[in-house]
Amino acid sequence: MIGRLFKFHGGIKPDAHKNESAGPAIQRAPLPERLVVPLRQSARATANCLVEVGQKVLKGERIGEPEGFLGTAVHAPTSGTVVDIARHPMAHPSGLDTECVVIEPDGEERWIEHAPFDYHAASREESLAWLRDCGIVGLGGATFPSHVKLGKGAGVETLILNGAECEPWITCDDRLMRERAADILAGATILRELIGARELVIGIEDNKPEAIAAMKEAVAASGHGVSVVAVPALYPAGGEKQLIRVLTGIEIAYGKLGGDYGVQCFNVGTAHAVYRAFAHGEPLISRIVTLTGNVDNAGNWEVLIGTPIQDLLPLARPRPDTDRTILGGPMMGFALPRLDVPIVKGSNCLISASPKLFPPAPPEQPCIRCTECAKACPAELQPFELYWFSRSRNFGKAQEYHLFDCIECGCCSYVCPAHIPLVDYFRFSKSEIWARERDKAAADQARERFEFRNFRQEREKAEKAAKLAAKAAETRAKLAETSTAETPAGEATDDPKKALIAAALARAKAQKAEVQPQNTENLSPQTQAEIADIEARRKVLAATAATTDAPSVAGPTADAPAAGTDAAAASAAPDAETRS
Amino acid sequence: MIHSPYVRKPVSVQRTMGLVLIALLPGIAAYAWQAGPAILVNLLIASLTAVLAEALAMWLRRRPIGLAVGDLSAVLTAWLVALSLPAIVPWWLTVSAVLVAILAVKQLYGGLGQNPFNPAMVAYCTMIVAFPALMSQWPALAGGFDAQLQLILGGARELDAVTGATALDALRTGLRTAGATVESVSAGPAFGVFGSQGWEWVAVGYALGGLFLLATGIITWHMPVAFIVALGGTAGVFWLIDPAQFASPLFHLASGGAMLAAFFIVTDPVSGATTPRGKLLFAAGVGLIVWLIRNFGAYPDGIAFGVLLMNICVPLLDMKTQPRVFGHREAAGGDQ
């Protein structure tokens, strides 16, 4: 069991603003007119569409087939009709679009037949496949497929349930723990069993006493040996790496996953979804979303995946001076460029923002190297150094100073007395480095192709020359043979060159005859068919008669450049970042 | 701002600089109380010069003037220059020193945050090299304000009435006479309870201000502690070996600009080291150099030279002392 808590470096204590939305119980959001369900519901994987326009679907019916290692299934969030399958903008800082199934609900909420899944009777692989088929992904925000995370289970000692919820304003996990503690615990124990962990620890920030009490009560009632630990409220204590550090003292390096260190971490919402999937056979088709900020009716709603955000916002009654909507928390979220985008599995909070609530930053001042950012950085970086390197586009140096260990939590920007948007500089540098790596990969590929082309041309030239030489030698030998056979000798046989010319002329004549125009216009189809017949027979005869040379060299092997493409794609793929 | 985070701590460069100015007030009050109000006149001259010079430089560089002058960094530099100079130097010397600090050391390198050297210390060094005589005349403790003002305005320097030797000076010259010991020299009028007569209370004022800066988190403990330990420790070792030739650590810490340096000069973030270990090495280096110059150098005090010499080492110190990054077992910097 957890003896003592550890500390992570830095961290900040912004105003929590949890009270605004933590009071009221979770309500069910009304059915929207249309649901826009993206087929890309888990990180880096898009499902194969299983439905057609016009098709009737039931609630929970599978509409997307998991594809690839990271794929998870996608389900209809309610019963209705598929009215469109098209690309649709997503909740993304630049409004990227993805393939979506648009469903018009029939209002009946008719479920597809579903039954509990007895994981005790099934093999571990079958259980993981069930999770995949239920569309279970991490609900903390990263939407990493849970079955993949569990798949690396070997050697995991400690399973951590993340109920820290350190971002200000967000309360969806808080409400879920208060109201459905037993379900979360049941899901967590399933996860523990699947991963084979000895220990289960639930970490909750100490600013949520009700949630801590509820979870403790559920643990006491269940009789499981589970520790519920109150961790000090210090942003970003809910970051996966930070929570693992606080609870176990283990530090997970950049690019590594918890499994490599014998510890694995799941969000409480994910545990709840796991419980629904196993105990009720329900796929993941809804999640809890906090609506808060500059609103009169803040709270938490259970929202169907695919609900357009603009249909959801009025529930909280935003005030008139609301000027934008932030998805996620104020530390790591982003202002939505458009509101006709759907709620997805990772959408945890919508904050209605006003200039009064989130005033624009004062003008940027010069960095005075006060090291406040370094003191606040939970990754123990020197953000001001990274800032200087980013500003001067010295990306190599930035990487040397561990730019990619930055988790973009925003602590440095928060504390900077010069109001420098440090995280923006780091995002810029990272994308710039990725772009350069892609360019480099592309250039490498182009160079490889060019070099291979040169090689191929050289080879073909050499082969052609060799073949010509061989042919000439053969002809010469043949001619020599004939000349020795017919000793009395015509003048042609004396001169092999002349013989060659004669042969070439004959070939040219034959070719000419083949392409000679035939008066085939304005003929009846019957005669045309006859002519074609005759032509075909002639050709066959000609083919058998001709002793033409061997087929030319096969074209360049297409494998080499293709292999290059694969390698480039693999190297360009950004690393997984799993945060809750 | 378009991107997250959308919330910010209510801090600013102006607030940081303002808090440092406030922290200087106890020291300034003790200064004016012990050595007369001439220092206040000098602070005023220095501040006006700094603001005008900063504004001029920003105008020439086509940068927003209000933002730069408003951040109070120029005023802070001016105060540190004025507090480093003897309070009775003529006005043009103060003005020159501030112009060197603001225009040459700060703005020519690109303004706030860009200067590799501590502006106030470069100004001090320039003046002590250019005007050694004027720079060695410190106000006598009971000097009248009228006479001090006369000197500041460039009047004839009838020195004995208004200037007095500082304890560091007295010790330096005193120890050169044959047979003199620290004890015999310390019996002189320049010496006070534990430092320089009168100035020891100014040092106490600076130390109080320094504690305020520590409490508000403007500075970390690394620099003051390392400086004090290095200066006091070195002094202590030699004092124990030969108390006749070497002054006590307490005397060293309470004399000259030691306390001003410990909390306000070595802690300059722009020109100093930034990593925790780098800060320790930087401030310890300054402390050691100060002791060396005080005992074996040509000048009575060596803070400015110590700071500038260590400023040169800052890029190296920072590079070699990069802290360990989360999840990485070894320290990040070093020999990559």
PDB file of N, CA and C in Angstrom, chain A residues 396-431:
ATOM      1  N   GLY A 396      18.404  22.544 -32.788  1.00  0.00           N
ATOM      2  CA  GLY A 396      19.293  21.481 -32.320  1.00  0.00           C
ATOM      3  C   GLY A 396      19.593  21.646 -30.841  1.00  0.00           C
ATOM      4  N   LYS A 397      19.889  22.889 -30.464  1.00  0.00           N
ATOM      5  CA  LYS A 397      20.188  23.189 -29.076  1.00  0.00           C
ATOM      6  C   LYS A 397      18.927  22.963 -28.219  1.00  0.00           C
ATOM      7  N   ALA A 398      17.785  23.340 -28.755  1.00  0.00           N
ATOM      8  CA  ALA A 398      16.539  23.143 -28.004  1.00  0.00           C
ATOM      9  C   ALA A 398      16.321  21.667 -27.711  1.00  0.00           C
ATOM     10  N   GLN A 399      16.618  20.824 -28.680  1.00  0.00           N
ATOM     11  CA  GLN A 399      16.452  19.388 -28.457  1.00  0.00           C
ATOM     12  C   GLN A 399      17.468  18.868 -27.450  1.00  0.00           C
ATOM     13  N   GLU A 400      18.662  19.433 -27.518  1.00  0.00           N
ATOM     14  CA  GLU A 400      19.693  19.042 -26.566  1.00  0.00           C
ATOM     15  C   GLU A 400      19.263  19.397 -25.140  1.00  0.00           C
ATOM     16  N   TYR A 401      18.505  20.491 -25.015  1.00  0.00           N
ATOM     17  CA  TYR A 401      18.000  20.889 -23.704  1.00  0.00           C
ATOM     18  C   TYR A 401      16.619  20.267 -23.441  1.00  0.00           C
ATOM     19  N   HIS A 402      16.337  19.166 -24.111  1.00  0.00           N
ATOM     20  CA  HIS A 402      15.172  18.323 -23.838  1.00  0.00           C
ATOM     21  C   HIS A 402      13.833  18.996 -24.121  1.00  0.00           C
ATOM     22  N   LEU A 403      13.773  19.691 -25.241  1.00  0.00           N
ATOM     23  CA  LEU A 403      12.505  20.314 -25.636  1.00  0.00           C
ATOM     24  C   LEU A 403      11.357  19.312 -25.616  1.00  0.00           C
ATOM     25  N   PHE A 404      11.636  18.079 -26.067  1.00  0.00           N
ATOM     26  CA  PHE A 404      10.534  17.129 -26.206  1.00  0.00           C
ATOM     27  C   PHE A 404      10.107  16.508 -24.877  1.00  0.00           C
ATOM     28  N   ASP A 405      10.789  16.833 -23.802  1.00  0.00           N
ATOM     29  CA  ASP A 405      10.302  16.427 -22.488  1.00  0.00           C
ATOM     30  C   ASP A 405       9.213  17.369 -21.989  1.00  0.00           C
ATOM     31  N   CYS A 406       9.029  18.480 -22.688  1.00  0.00           N
ATOM     32  CA  CYS A 406       7.998  19.456 -22.296  1.00  0.00           C
ATOM     33  C   CYS A 406       6.629  18.833 -22.515  1.00  0.00           C
ATOM     34  N   ILE A 407       5.767  18.893 -21.482  1.00  0.00           N
ATOM     35  CA  ILE A 407       4.435  18.308 -21.586  1.00  0.00           C
ATOM     36  C   ILE A 407       3.396  19.381 -21.889  1.00  0.00           C
ATOM     37  N   GLU A 408       3.844  20.596 -22.140  1.00  0.00           N
ATOM     38  CA  GLU A 408       2.972  21.703 -22.525  1.00  0.00           C
ATOM     39  C   GLU A 408       1.880  21.960 -21.501  1.00  0.00           C
ATOM     40  N   CYS A 409       2.226  21.830 -20.214  1.00  0.00           N
ATOM     41  CA  CYS A 409       1.236  22.019 -19.163  1.00  0.00           C
ATOM     42  C   CYS A 409       0.913  23.497 -18.960  1.00  0.00           C
ATOM     43  N   GLY A 410       1.803  24.380 -19.389  1.00  0.00           N
ATOM     44  CA  GLY A 410       1.509  25.813 -19.305  1.00  0.00           C
ATOM     45  C   GLY A 410       1.959  26.482 -18.014  1.00  0.00           C
ATOM     46  N   CYS A 411       2.615  25.754 -17.121  1.00  0.00           N
ATOM     47  CA  CYS A 411       3.053  26.357 -15.850  1.00  0.00           C
ATOM     48  C   CYS A 411       3.998  27.528 -16.101  1.00  0.00           C
ATOM     49  N   CYS A 412       4.919  27.375 -17.056  1.00  0.00           N
ATOM     50  CA  CYS A 412       5.912  28.423 -17.293  1.00  0.00           C
ATOM     51  C   CYS A 412       5.242  29.694 -17.787  1.00  0.00           C
ATOM     52  N   SER A 413       4.306  29.549 -18.729  1.00  0.00           N
ATOM     53  CA  SER A 413       3.597  30.731 -19.224  1.00  0.00           C
ATOM     54  C   SER A 413       2.804  31.380 -18.100  1.00  0.00           C
ATOM     55  N   TYR A 414       2.269  30.546 -17.218  1.00  0.00           N
ATOM     56  CA  TYR A 414       1.437  31.049 -16.118  1.00  0.00           C
ATOM     57  C   TYR A 414       2.239  31.949 -15.190  1.00  0.00           C
ATOM     58  N   VAL A 415       3.471  31.562 -14.865  1.00  0.00           N
ATOM     59  CA  VAL A 415       4.230  32.315 -13.869  1.00  0.00           C
ATOM     60  C   VAL A 415       5.105  33.413 -14.472  1.00  0.00           C
ATOM     61  N   CYS A 416       5.266  33.451 -15.775  1.00  0.00           N
ATOM     62  CA  CYS A 416       6.255  34.360 -16.374  1.00  0.00           C
ATOM     63  C   CYS A 416       5.903  35.824 -16.110  1.00  0.00           C
ATOM     64  N   PRO A 417       6.784  36.560 -15.396  1.00  0.00           N
ATOM     65  CA  PRO A 417       6.480  37.971 -15.143  1.00  0.00           C
ATOM     66  C   PRO A 417       6.580  38.827 -16.400  1.00  0.00           C
ATOM     67  N   ALA A 418       7.260  38.335 -17.422  1.00  0.00           N
ATOM     68  CA  ALA A 418       7.368  39.098 -18.668  1.00  0.00           C
ATOM     69  C   ALA A 418       6.241  38.755 -19.641  1.00  0.00           C
ATOM     70  N   HIS A 419       5.300  37.914 -19.195  1.00  0.00           N
ATOM     71  CA  HIS A 419       4.129  37.545 -20.000  1.00  0.00           C
ATOM     72  C   HIS A 419       4.517  36.963 -21.353  1.00  0.00           C
ATOM     73  N   ILE A 420       5.561  36.171 -21.355  1.00  0.00           N
ATOM     74  CA  ILE A 420       5.988  35.533 -22.599  1.00  0.00           C
ATOM     75  C   ILE A 420       5.190  34.242 -22.778  1.00  0.00           C
ATOM     76  N   PRO A 421       4.543  34.058 -23.929  1.00  0.00           N
ATOM     77  CA  PRO A 421       3.795  32.808 -24.149  1.00  0.00           C
ATOM     78  C   PRO A 421       4.751  31.656 -24.426  1.00  0.00           C
ATOM     79  N   LEU A 422       5.432  31.219 -23.382  1.00  0.00           N
ATOM     80  CA  LEU A 422       6.516  30.243 -23.544  1.00  0.00           C
ATOM     81  C   LEU A 422       6.059  28.974 -24.243  1.00  0.00           C
ATOM     82  N   VAL A 423       4.893  28.454 -23.821  1.00  0.00           N
ATOM     83  CA  VAL A 423       4.442  27.179 -24.398  1.00  0.00           C
ATOM     84  C   VAL A 423       4.238  27.318 -25.907  1.00  0.00           C
ATOM     85  N   ASP A 424       3.761  28.501 -26.317  1.00  0.00           N
ATOM     86  CA  ASP A 424       3.585  28.705 -27.756  1.00  0.00           C
ATOM     87  C   ASP A 424       4.907  28.588 -28.489  1.00  0.00           C
ATOM     88  N   TYR A 425       5.964  29.118 -27.886  1.00  0.00           N
ATOM     89  CA  TYR A 425       7.286  28.993 -28.511  1.00  0.00           C
ATOM     90  C   TYR A 425       7.683  27.525 -28.615  1.00  0.00           C
ATOM     91  N   PHE A 426       7.352  26.746 -27.577  1.00  0.00           N
ATOM     92  CA  PHE A 426       7.758  25.338 -27.590  1.00  0.00           C
ATOM     93  C   PHE A 426       6.940  24.540 -28.599  1.00  0.00           C
ATOM     94  N   ARG A 427       5.645  24.866 -28.683  1.00  0.00           N
ATOM     95  CA  ARG A 427       4.816  24.187 -29.694  1.00  0.00           C
ATOM     96  C   ARG A 427       5.362  24.486 -31.081  1.00  0.00           C
ATOM     97  N   PHE A 428       5.730  25.750 -31.269  1.00  0.00           N
ATOM     98  CA  PHE A 428       6.283  26.160 -32.559  1.00  0.00           C
ATOM     99  C   PHE A 428       7.552  25.360 -32.866  1.00  0.00           C
ATOM    100  N   SER A 429       8.451  25.305 -31.893  1.00  0.00           N
ATOM    101  CA  SER A 429       9.715  24.602 -32.124  1.00  0.00           C
ATOM    102  C   SER A 429       9.486  23.130 -32.429  1.00  0.00           C
ATOM    103  N   LYS A 430       8.581  22.520 -31.659  1.00  0.00           N
ATOM    104  CA  LYS A 430       8.323  21.089 -31.879  1.00  0.00           C
ATOM    105  C   LYS A 430       7.802  20.856 -33.290  1.00  0.00           C
ATOM    106  N   SER A 431       6.817  21.648 -33.712  1.00  0.00           N
ATOM    107  CA  SER A 431       6.235  21.406 -35.032  1.00  0.00           C
ATOM    108  C   SER A 431       7.267  21.710 -36.107  1.00  0.00           C
TER     109      SER A 431
END
